[in-house]
Coordinates of C-alpha atoms in Angstrom, one line a residue:
X1 CA 91.6 36.1 126.0
X2 CA 90.8 39.7 125.8
X3 CA 87.2 40.7 124.6
X4 CA 88.3 44.3 123.7
X5 CA 87.2 45.3 120.1
X6 CA 90.0 47.0 118.0
X7 CA 90.5 49.2 115.1
X8 CA 93.6 47.3 113.6
X9 CA 94.7 43.6 114.5
X10 CA 98.5 43.5 114.1
X11 CA 100.1 40.1 113.4
X12 CA 103.9 40.1 114.7
X13 CA 105.7 36.9 113.4
X14 CA 108.5 35.1 115.3
X15 CA 111.2 36.7 113.2
X16 CA 109.8 40.3 113.5
X17 CA 110.8 41.0 117.3
X18 CA 111.7 44.6 116.5
X19 CA 109.6 47.5 118.2
X20 CA 110.2 49.6 115.2
X21 CA 108.8 46.9 112.9
X22 CA 106.8 48.6 109.9
X23 CA 103.4 47.2 111.1
X24 CA 103.9 49.0 114.3
X25 CA 105.1 52.3 113.1
X26 CA 101.6 54.0 112.9
X27 CA 99.7 52.0 115.2
X28 CA 98.0 53.2 118.5
X29 CA 98.3 51.3 121.7
X30 CA 94.8 52.8 122.8
X31 CA 93.1 51.6 119.5
X32 CA 95.1 48.6 118.1
X33 CA 95.7 44.8 119.3
X34 CA 98.8 43.0 118.7
X35 CA 98.5 39.2 118.1
X36 CA 101.4 37.1 118.4
X37 CA 101.3 33.1 118.1
X38 CA 103.2 29.9 118.5
X39 CA 101.7 27.7 115.9
X40 CA 102.7 23.9 115.2
X41 CA 102.4 24.4 111.4
X42 CA 105.7 26.8 111.5
X43 CA 107.4 24.6 114.2
X44 CA 107.2 21.4 112.0
X45 CA 107.0 22.2 108.4
X46 CA 110.7 21.0 108.6
X47 CA 111.9 19.3 111.7
X48 CA 113.5 22.2 113.4
X49 CA 116.3 21.8 115.7
X50 CA 115.0 21.7 119.3
X51 CA 117.3 24.8 120.4
X52 CA 115.9 26.8 117.2
X53 CA 112.4 26.3 118.5
X54 CA 113.3 27.1 122.1
X55 CA 115.1 30.4 121.0
X56 CA 112.1 31.7 118.8
X57 CA 109.3 30.8 121.3
X58 CA 111.2 32.4 124.2
X59 CA 112.1 35.4 122.3
X60 CA 108.5 35.8 121.2
X61 CA 107.3 35.5 124.9
X62 CA 109.8 38.0 126.0
X63 CA 109.1 40.4 123.2
X64 CA 105.4 40.1 123.7
X65 CA 105.9 41.1 127.5
X66 CA 108.0 43.9 126.4
X67 CA 105.2 45.2 124.3
X68 CA 102.6 44.8 127.1
X69 CA 105.2 47.0 129.5
X70 CA 105.2 49.6 126.8
X71 CA 101.2 49.6 126.9
X72 CA 100.2 47.6 124.2
X73 CA 97.3 45.2 124.3
X74 CA 98.9 41.9 123.2
X75 CA 96.8 38.6 122.4
X76 CA 99.4 35.9 122.9
X77 CA 98.7 32.4 121.9
X78 CA 101.0 29.8 123.3
X79 CA 101.5 26.5 121.6
X80 CA 99.8 24.6 124.5
X81 CA 96.7 26.6 124.5
X82 CA 93.8 24.2 123.8
X83 CA 92.2 26.6 121.5
X84 CA 95.2 27.0 119.4
X85 CA 94.6 26.1 115.6
X86 CA 97.9 25.4 114.7
X87 CA 98.4 27.9 111.9
X88 CA 98.8 31.8 111.3
X89 CA 95.7 32.0 109.4
X90 CA 93.7 29.9 111.8
X91 CA 95.0 32.2 114.5
X92 CA 94.1 35.4 112.7
X93 CA 90.7 34.1 112.1
X94 CA 90.2 33.4 115.6
X95 CA 91.3 36.6 116.9
X96 CA 89.3 38.6 114.1
X97 CA 86.1 36.7 115.3
X98 CA 86.8 37.7 118.9
X99 CA 88.0 41.4 118.2
X100 CA 86.0 42.4 115.0
X101 CA 88.9 44.5 113.8
X102 CA 88.5 46.9 110.8
X103 CA 91.6 45.6 109.3
X104 CA 94.6 43.2 109.8
X105 CA 98.1 44.7 109.2
X106 CA 101.2 42.6 109.2
X107 CA 104.8 43.3 108.0
X108 CA 105.8 41.0 104.9
X109 CA 107.1 37.7 106.0
X110 CA 110.4 36.1 105.4
X111 CA 109.2 33.2 103.5
X112 CA 107.3 32.9 100.0
X113 CA 104.8 30.3 101.1
X114 CA 103.6 32.6 104.1
X115 CA 103.4 35.3 102.0
X116 CA 101.3 33.5 99.4
X117 CA 98.9 32.3 102.1
X118 CA 98.7 36.0 103.5
X119 CA 97.5 37.2 100.1
X120 CA 94.5 35.0 100.4
X121 CA 93.5 36.3 103.9
X122 CA 91.5 39.4 102.8
X123 CA 88.9 37.0 101.1
X124 CA 89.1 34.4 103.9
X125 CA 88.5 36.9 106.3
X126 CA 86.3 39.3 104.5
X127 CA 88.5 42.2 106.0
X128 CA 91.3 44.5 104.3
X129 CA 94.7 42.8 104.8
X130 CA 97.7 45.5 104.9
X131 CA 100.9 43.7 104.2
X132 CA 103.7 46.4 104.7
X133 CA 107.1 46.3 103.3
X134 CA 109.8 45.1 105.9
X135 CA 112.0 48.2 106.6
X136 CA 114.6 46.6 108.7
X137 CA 117.0 45.9 105.6
X138 CA 119.2 48.2 103.6
X139 CA 117.6 47.3 100.5
X140 CA 114.1 46.5 99.8
X141 CA 112.9 43.8 97.1
X142 CA 111.8 46.6 94.8
X143 CA 115.0 48.4 95.0
X144 CA 117.0 45.1 94.4
X145 CA 114.7 44.4 91.3
X146 CA 115.7 47.6 90.0
X147 CA 119.5 47.1 90.2
X148 CA 119.3 43.4 88.8
X149 CA 117.2 44.6 85.8
X150 CA 119.1 44.4 82.5
X151 CA 122.1 42.8 84.1
X152 CA 123.5 39.7 82.5
X153 CA 125.3 38.8 85.7
X154 CA 124.0 39.4 89.3
X155 CA 127.2 39.4 91.2
X156 CA 127.3 40.2 94.9
X157 CA 130.6 42.2 94.6
X158 CA 129.0 44.6 92.2
X159 CA 125.7 44.9 94.6
X160 CA 128.1 45.3 97.7
X161 CA 129.9 48.3 96.2
X162 CA 126.5 50.0 95.3
X163 CA 125.4 49.5 98.9
X164 CA 128.7 50.9 100.3
X165 CA 128.1 54.0 98.1
X166 CA 124.5 54.5 99.0
X167 CA 125.1 54.0 103.0
X168 CA 128.4 55.5 103.1
X169 CA 129.8 52.8 105.3
X170 CA 133.5 52.5 105.0
X171 CA 133.7 55.1 102.5
X172 CA 135.8 58.1 102.0
X173 CA 133.9 60.3 99.7
X174 CA 133.1 58.3 96.4
X175 CA 136.1 55.9 97.3
X176 CA 136.4 52.9 99.9
X177 CA 138.4 53.8 102.9
X178 CA 141.8 52.1 102.4
X179 CA 141.6 52.0 98.7
X180 CA 140.1 48.7 98.2
X181 CA 136.6 47.5 98.2
X182 CA 137.5 44.0 99.6
X183 CA 139.9 42.6 101.8
X184 CA 138.9 39.0 101.6
X185 CA 142.6 37.7 100.6
X186 CA 143.5 39.0 104.1
X187 CA 140.8 36.7 105.8
X188 CA 141.8 33.3 105.0
X189 CA 144.4 32.6 107.8
X190 CA 144.1 29.1 109.4
X191 CA 144.0 29.3 113.2
X192 CA 146.2 27.4 115.5
X193 CA 145.1 25.6 118.9
X194 CA 147.3 28.0 121.0
X195 CA 145.2 31.2 120.0
X196 CA 143.1 32.6 122.6
X197 CA 139.5 32.0 121.5
X198 CA 137.0 34.2 123.2
X199 CA 133.6 32.5 123.6
X200 CA 130.3 34.1 122.7
X201 CA 128.4 35.9 125.8
X202 CA 126.2 33.2 127.3
X203 CA 123.0 33.6 129.2
X204 CA 121.4 31.7 131.8
X205 CA 117.7 30.5 131.1
X206 CA 114.9 32.6 133.1
X207 CA 111.7 31.3 134.0
X208 CA 110.2 32.1 130.6
X209 CA 113.0 30.2 128.9
X210 CA 112.7 27.3 131.3
X211 CA 109.0 27.1 130.6
X212 CA 109.6 26.9 126.8
X213 CA 112.5 24.3 127.5
X214 CA 110.1 22.1 129.2
X215 CA 107.5 22.4 126.4
X216 CA 109.9 21.8 123.8
X217 CA 111.4 18.6 125.7
X218 CA 107.7 17.3 126.0
X219 CA 106.2 18.3 122.6
X220 CA 109.3 18.0 120.1
X221 CA 111.2 15.0 121.6
X222 CA 111.4 13.5 118.0
X223 CA 113.1 16.5 116.6
X224 CA 117.0 16.6 116.3
X225 CA 119.6 18.4 118.3
X226 CA 120.5 18.7 121.8
X227 CA 118.2 20.9 124.0
X228 CA 120.7 21.9 126.6
X229 CA 122.8 23.6 127.6
X230 CA 120.8 26.5 126.1
X231 CA 122.4 30.0 126.2
X232 CA 121.1 32.0 123.8
X233 CA 120.1 35.6 124.0
X234 CA 116.3 36.1 123.9
X235 CA 115.8 39.8 124.4
X236 CA 117.0 42.7 122.5
X237 CA 119.2 43.7 125.6
X238 CA 120.8 40.3 125.8
X239 CA 121.5 40.5 122.1
X240 CA 123.1 43.9 122.0
X241 CA 125.3 42.7 125.1
X242 CA 126.3 39.6 123.2
X243 CA 127.2 41.9 120.2
X244 CA 129.0 44.3 122.4
X245 CA 130.9 41.4 123.9
X246 CA 132.0 40.4 120.4
X247 CA 133.3 44.2 119.5
X248 CA 135.3 44.0 122.5
X249 CA 136.6 40.6 122.4
X250 CA 136.7 39.0 118.9
X251 CA 136.2 41.5 116.1
X252 CA 139.9 42.4 116.1
X253 CA 140.7 39.0 114.9
X254 CA 137.4 38.3 113.3
X255 CA 138.4 39.1 109.6
X256 CA 142.0 37.1 109.7
X257 CA 140.5 33.8 111.2
X258 CA 136.8 34.0 109.6
X259 CA 137.5 30.9 107.4
X260 CA 139.5 28.9 109.9
X261 CA 138.2 25.5 111.5
X262 CA 139.6 23.9 114.8
X263 CA 138.5 20.8 116.7
X264 CA 136.9 21.8 119.9
X265 CA 136.5 25.4 118.9
X266 CA 132.8 26.1 117.9
X267 CA 133.1 29.8 117.6
X268 CA 136.7 30.9 117.2
X269 CA 136.2 34.8 116.6
X270 CA 132.7 34.6 115.1
X271 CA 130.0 37.0 116.6
X272 CA 127.3 34.2 116.6
X273 CA 124.6 37.0 116.2
X274 CA 122.9 35.8 112.9
X275 CA 120.0 34.3 114.9
X276 CA 119.6 37.6 116.8
X277 CA 119.7 39.7 113.4
X278 CA 117.3 37.2 111.6
X279 CA 114.9 37.2 114.5
X280 CA 114.8 41.1 114.7
X281 CA 116.6 41.2 118.2
X282 CA 119.4 43.3 116.6
X283 CA 119.4 45.7 113.7
X284 CA 121.7 45.2 110.8
X285 CA 122.2 49.0 110.4
X286 CA 123.2 49.4 113.9
X287 CA 125.7 46.5 114.1
X288 CA 127.3 47.6 110.9
X289 CA 127.7 51.2 112.2
X290 CA 129.1 50.0 115.5
X291 CA 131.9 47.8 113.6
X292 CA 132.5 51.1 111.4
X293 CA 132.9 52.9 114.7
X294 CA 135.3 50.3 116.0
X295 CA 137.6 50.8 113.1
X296 CA 137.6 54.5 113.2
X297 CA 138.4 54.3 116.8
X298 CA 141.2 52.0 116.0
X299 CA 139.8 49.0 117.9
X300 CA 140.1 46.6 114.9
X301 CA 142.0 46.5 111.5
X302 CA 140.4 47.3 108.3
X303 CA 140.2 43.8 107.1
X304 CA 138.1 42.7 110.1
X305 CA 135.8 45.6 109.8
X306 CA 135.3 45.4 105.9
X307 CA 134.8 41.6 106.2
X308 CA 132.3 42.0 108.8
X309 CA 130.1 44.6 107.0
X310 CA 130.4 42.7 103.7
X311 CA 128.8 39.8 105.3
X312 CA 125.8 42.0 106.6
X313 CA 125.7 44.9 104.0
X314 CA 126.7 42.7 101.0
X315 CA 125.8 39.1 101.3
X316 CA 122.9 39.2 103.7
X317 CA 121.1 41.8 101.7
X318 CA 122.1 40.1 98.4
X319 CA 120.7 36.8 99.2
X320 CA 117.4 38.3 100.4
X321 CA 117.3 40.2 97.1
X322 CA 117.8 37.2 95.0
X323 CA 115.3 35.1 97.0
X324 CA 112.4 37.6 96.2
X325 CA 113.5 38.3 92.8
X326 CA 113.5 34.4 91.7
X327 CA 111.0 33.0 94.0
X328 CA 108.9 30.7 93.7
X329 CA 110.6 29.0 90.9
X330 CA 114.2 29.3 92.7
X331 CA 113.4 26.6 95.2
X332 CA 113.1 24.0 92.3
X333 CA 116.4 24.7 90.7
X334 CA 118.6 21.6 90.3
X335 CA 121.1 22.5 87.3
X336 CA 123.3 19.6 88.1
X337 CA 120.5 17.2 88.7
X338 CA 121.6 15.8 92.0
X339 CA 119.4 13.3 93.2
X340 CA 121.1 11.1 95.8
X341 CA 119.2 11.1 99.2
X342 CA 120.9 13.2 102.0
X343 CA 123.0 10.8 104.1
X344 CA 122.0 9.7 107.3
X345 CA 125.0 11.1 109.2
X346 CA 123.8 14.4 108.5
X347 CA 121.3 14.0 111.1
X348 CA 123.4 12.0 113.4
X349 CA 127.0 12.9 112.9
X350 CA 127.9 9.2 112.7
X351 CA 130.7 9.1 110.1
X352 CA 134.4 8.4 110.0
X353 CA 135.0 11.6 108.1
X354 CA 136.1 13.8 110.9
X355 CA 135.5 17.1 109.2
X356 CA 132.0 16.1 108.8
X357 CA 131.6 14.7 112.1
X358 CA 132.8 17.8 113.7
X359 CA 130.6 20.2 111.6
X360 CA 127.4 18.0 112.2
X361 CA 128.4 17.2 115.6
X362 CA 128.6 21.0 116.5
X363 CA 125.4 21.7 114.5
X364 CA 123.5 19.0 116.5
X365 CA 124.7 20.6 119.8
X366 CA 124.4 24.2 119.1
X367 CA 122.2 24.9 116.2
X368 CA 125.2 26.7 114.9
X369 CA 128.0 26.3 112.6
X370 CA 130.0 29.3 111.0
X371 CA 129.8 29.7 107.0
X372 CA 133.1 27.8 106.0
X373 CA 131.9 24.8 108.0
X374 CA 128.5 25.1 106.1
X375 CA 129.9 25.9 102.7
X376 CA 133.2 23.6 102.7
X377 CA 132.4 20.9 104.8
X378 CA 128.6 19.7 104.6
X379 CA 127.9 21.7 101.5
X380 CA 130.9 20.6 99.8
X381 CA 130.5 16.8 100.6
X382 CA 126.7 17.1 99.5
X383 CA 127.7 18.6 96.1
X384 CA 130.4 16.2 95.4
X385 CA 128.2 13.2 96.3
X386 CA 125.3 14.5 94.0
X387 CA 122.8 15.0 96.9
X388 CA 119.6 16.3 96.0
X389 CA 119.6 20.1 96.7
X390 CA 116.4 20.3 97.8
X391 CA 117.2 17.8 100.7
X392 CA 120.3 19.7 101.4
X393 CA 118.1 22.9 101.8
X394 CA 115.6 21.4 104.0
X395 CA 118.5 20.1 106.2
X396 CA 120.1 23.5 106.6
X397 CA 116.7 25.1 107.1
X398 CA 116.0 22.5 110.0
X399 CA 119.3 22.5 111.7
X400 CA 120.4 26.1 112.3
X401 CA 118.8 28.6 114.7
X402 CA 119.5 31.4 112.0
X403 CA 117.7 29.8 109.1
X404 CA 114.7 31.3 107.5
X405 CA 114.1 30.4 103.9
X406 CA 114.8 33.9 102.4
X407 CA 118.6 33.7 103.7
X408 CA 118.9 29.9 103.8
X409 CA 117.8 28.9 100.2
X410 CA 120.0 31.2 98.1
X411 CA 122.8 30.4 100.2
X412 CA 122.1 26.4 99.9
X413 CA 120.9 26.0 96.5
X414 CA 122.8 29.0 94.8
X415 CA 126.2 29.2 96.6
X416 CA 126.6 25.9 98.2
X417 CA 125.0 23.5 95.7
X418 CA 125.2 25.4 92.4
X419 CA 121.8 24.2 91.8
X420 CA 121.0 27.7 90.0
X421 CA 123.7 27.3 87.5
X422 CA 125.9 30.0 88.6
X423 CA 123.3 32.9 89.3
X424 CA 125.0 33.4 92.7
X425 CA 128.5 31.6 92.4
X426 CA 130.9 32.0 89.4
X427 CA 132.1 28.3 90.0
X428 CA 130.7 25.5 92.4
X429 CA 132.2 25.7 95.6
X430 CA 134.0 22.2 95.8
X431 CA 137.4 21.1 97.0
X432 CA 139.3 18.2 97.7
X433 CA 140.4 17.3 101.0
X434 CA 143.5 19.6 100.7
X435 CA 141.4 22.8 101.4
X436 CA 140.0 21.4 104.6
X437 CA 143.4 20.2 105.6
X438 CA 144.7 23.7 104.9
X439 CA 142.0 25.6 106.9
X440 CA 141.7 23.2 109.8
X441 CA 143.2 20.6 112.1
X442 CA 140.1 18.2 111.3
X443 CA 142.3 15.9 109.1
X444 CA 145.0 15.2 111.8
X445 CA 142.8 12.5 113.7
X446 CA 140.6 11.4 110.8
X447 CA 140.2 7.5 109.9
X448 CA 140.8 8.7 106.4
X449 CA 144.3 10.0 105.1
X450 CA 144.1 13.6 103.5
X451 CA 147.4 12.6 101.9
X452 CA 146.4 9.3 100.2
X453 CA 144.5 10.3 96.8
X454 CA 143.0 7.0 96.0
X455 CA 142.3 3.4 97.4
X456 CA 141.3 2.2 100.8
X457 CA 141.7 4.6 103.4
X458 CA 142.0 7.6 101.0
X459 CA 140.1 10.9 102.1
X460 CA 136.9 10.5 100.3
X461 CA 136.8 14.2 99.4
X462 CA 140.0 13.7 97.1
X463 CA 138.5 11.1 94.7
X464 CA 135.0 12.7 94.9
X465 CA 136.4 15.9 93.7
X466 CA 137.5 14.6 90.4
X467 CA 134.5 12.4 90.1
X468 CA 132.5 15.6 90.2
X469 CA 134.3 17.4 87.8
X470 CA 134.5 14.5 85.3
X471 CA 130.6 13.6 85.4
X472 CA 129.8 17.4 84.9
X473 CA 132.3 18.2 82.2
X474 CA 129.6 19.1 79.9
X475 CA 128.1 21.6 82.2
X476 CA 131.3 22.9 83.8
X477 CA 134.1 22.3 81.5
X478 CA 133.9 25.9 79.8
X479 CA 133.7 27.7 83.3
X480 CA 136.8 29.9 83.3
X481 CA 137.3 29.6 87.0
X482 CA 137.6 25.7 86.4
X483 CA 140.1 26.1 83.7
X484 CA 142.9 25.0 85.8
X485 CA 141.4 21.8 87.6
X486 CA 140.1 20.7 84.2
X487 CA 143.7 21.0 82.6
X488 CA 145.1 19.1 85.6
X489 CA 142.3 16.3 85.0
X490 CA 143.2 16.2 81.2
X491 CA 147.0 15.9 81.9
X492 CA 146.5 12.8 84.3
X493 CA 147.2 9.3 82.7
X494 CA 144.2 7.4 81.9
X495 CA 145.3 4.8 84.6
X496 CA 145.1 7.5 87.2
X497 CA 142.1 9.0 86.1
X498 CA 140.4 5.6 86.2
X499 CA 141.9 5.1 89.9
X500 CA 139.9 8.2 90.9
X501 CA 136.8 7.1 89.2
X502 CA 137.1 3.6 90.9
X503 CA 137.7 5.0 94.4
X504 CA 134.9 7.5 94.2
X505 CA 132.6 5.0 92.8
X506 CA 133.4 2.3 95.6
X507 CA 132.7 5.1 98.2
X508 CA 129.3 6.1 96.8
X509 CA 128.3 2.5 96.7
X510 CA 129.1 2.1 100.4
X511 CA 127.2 5.5 100.8
X512 CA 124.2 4.3 99.0
X513 CA 124.3 0.9 100.9
X514 CA 123.7 2.6 104.1
X515 CA 127.3 1.4 105.5
X516 CA 129.3 3.7 107.7
X517 CA 131.6 5.7 105.7

C-alpha cells in the first residue's frame, strides 16, 4: 500500500466506473488519492449470482488500472487482501489512517442503506465527508421531487413526456417526432423461431477477469448461478463496442419484438446493456443520443428508437426518482399482504411450469432475463401465488447482474408485485396462461395444458389468476383497469368459480408442501 499522504481521499464504488463521475470532477491527480475496495459485505448482503460478482470485481479492477494509466494514485483493495476489513467504512477508515487526508469525497451511492452508513462517517472518521450528487442521470433526486410535489398520481408516462421536452430527444419543437409520445402498441409482436436472432457481442476473459473467476469459484461456491461461460464486457471500450453491435444488428427489430419470449433464445433483439449502464461503463445520455441518431439516419424505425429511449429516459429515470422519493419506507410496502415464502424453484429452476423453468434457468445461466420474462413470468407467478414481496425483491436483487436496489426495488415491489398499492402501476401485472402463450412458445412443450382451465394438468396460471382476483376483490374490485376481468368473473356460474378456486387451492397446497409443481 502507498504511504503517500493526500489532500482528498476519493472513494469510487463498484457501480461508479465512470471517469467523469462527480467525485473526480474537481480532483487533482497530484494531490488526491482514489480508493477502490472489493468488500465481502457488499458481495454477500444478498447471495449475488456468481457472474454478477465476477462482472463487478473485474470491471472494478480494469477501471482501477485505467485510472492508474491516466496518472491517478489508486489504492485498490482486493477481496483476498489479508488486511481487508470487509466493509466500505472499514476500508475508508484504514485508508484514512494511512493517508491522513483532509477530507473524504464520494459520489452518492445507489442504495439507501449505503447512504445511511456514509452519513455517519464524518463522526466516525473525524473528517469532513463530502457526498456529491451523481450527475450521470438525466434527472437528479431533487428535480424529481419537485416534479412529484403536489401530484395525486406519479405516472411514468407524464414524467417521460417532461423528460422528452427537457432533453429534446425525439422532439420536433414542442411536439414529439411522429406525432405520438408512445409507440408501445407497435411493440408487442410475438417472435417466431425462424427469425434471425443476433447474439450480443461477447468477450473472452483476459488475465484480470480470469483471476476474478478463480477468486469467485473459490470464495463464493455456495452462491447461485453458473460461472462460465463468462462473456460480459468489463471495460468501457468493450461496453461501447457491445452497444454499437446492438445498434447495427438488433435495434431495427428491438421495438417490435421487445415483449416476445422464445425457447432457446435468451436475448432476441435486446441490447443486454443494463448491467453496463448501471455500473457506469456506459452513459445513458450517450446511448439515447446514439439511438436517436440511428433513427434520423433511417437505420431503425421510430417505434424501435422511441421504445428504447423510453426504457432509459423514461422508466430508468422514473424508478430512480421513486426510490429516492419514497425510501426507506418503500422497502417495507406490502399492500396485498403477500406472505408465502419464495418457492425453491426460483433458486433451482426445477419446476414443471415450462415458462418459469425457461426464465429461471436462463437467469441461473446468464444472470440476465429481459423485462417481460421478469414481469410476466417470474413476477406474475409470485404475485398470483401471494409470495412475500420482500422475498421476491431479494431474489431479483441477487440473481441479475444489472440489479442495484435503486432500480430493482421499485421495479419489483411497485411494478411487478403491486406492493405499493398502485404508486407505480395503475393495475397489477397479472395474467392467465393465455398472455404467456400469446407472447412465447413456452407453452408448446409444457407438462401443463394452457388450454385447460381447471383440474389436473391445467396451466396453474389460469386458476391462480381468478383466485388472485377473487381474494383481492376488496382492494382491486374498483380499479377501472380491472373492470372487465371482474365483470367476467361475476358472470361465471357459481360452479365454474368454485372449480377455479378448488384448482388453485390444490396447486397452492402442493406448492406449500414442497412438492414439484
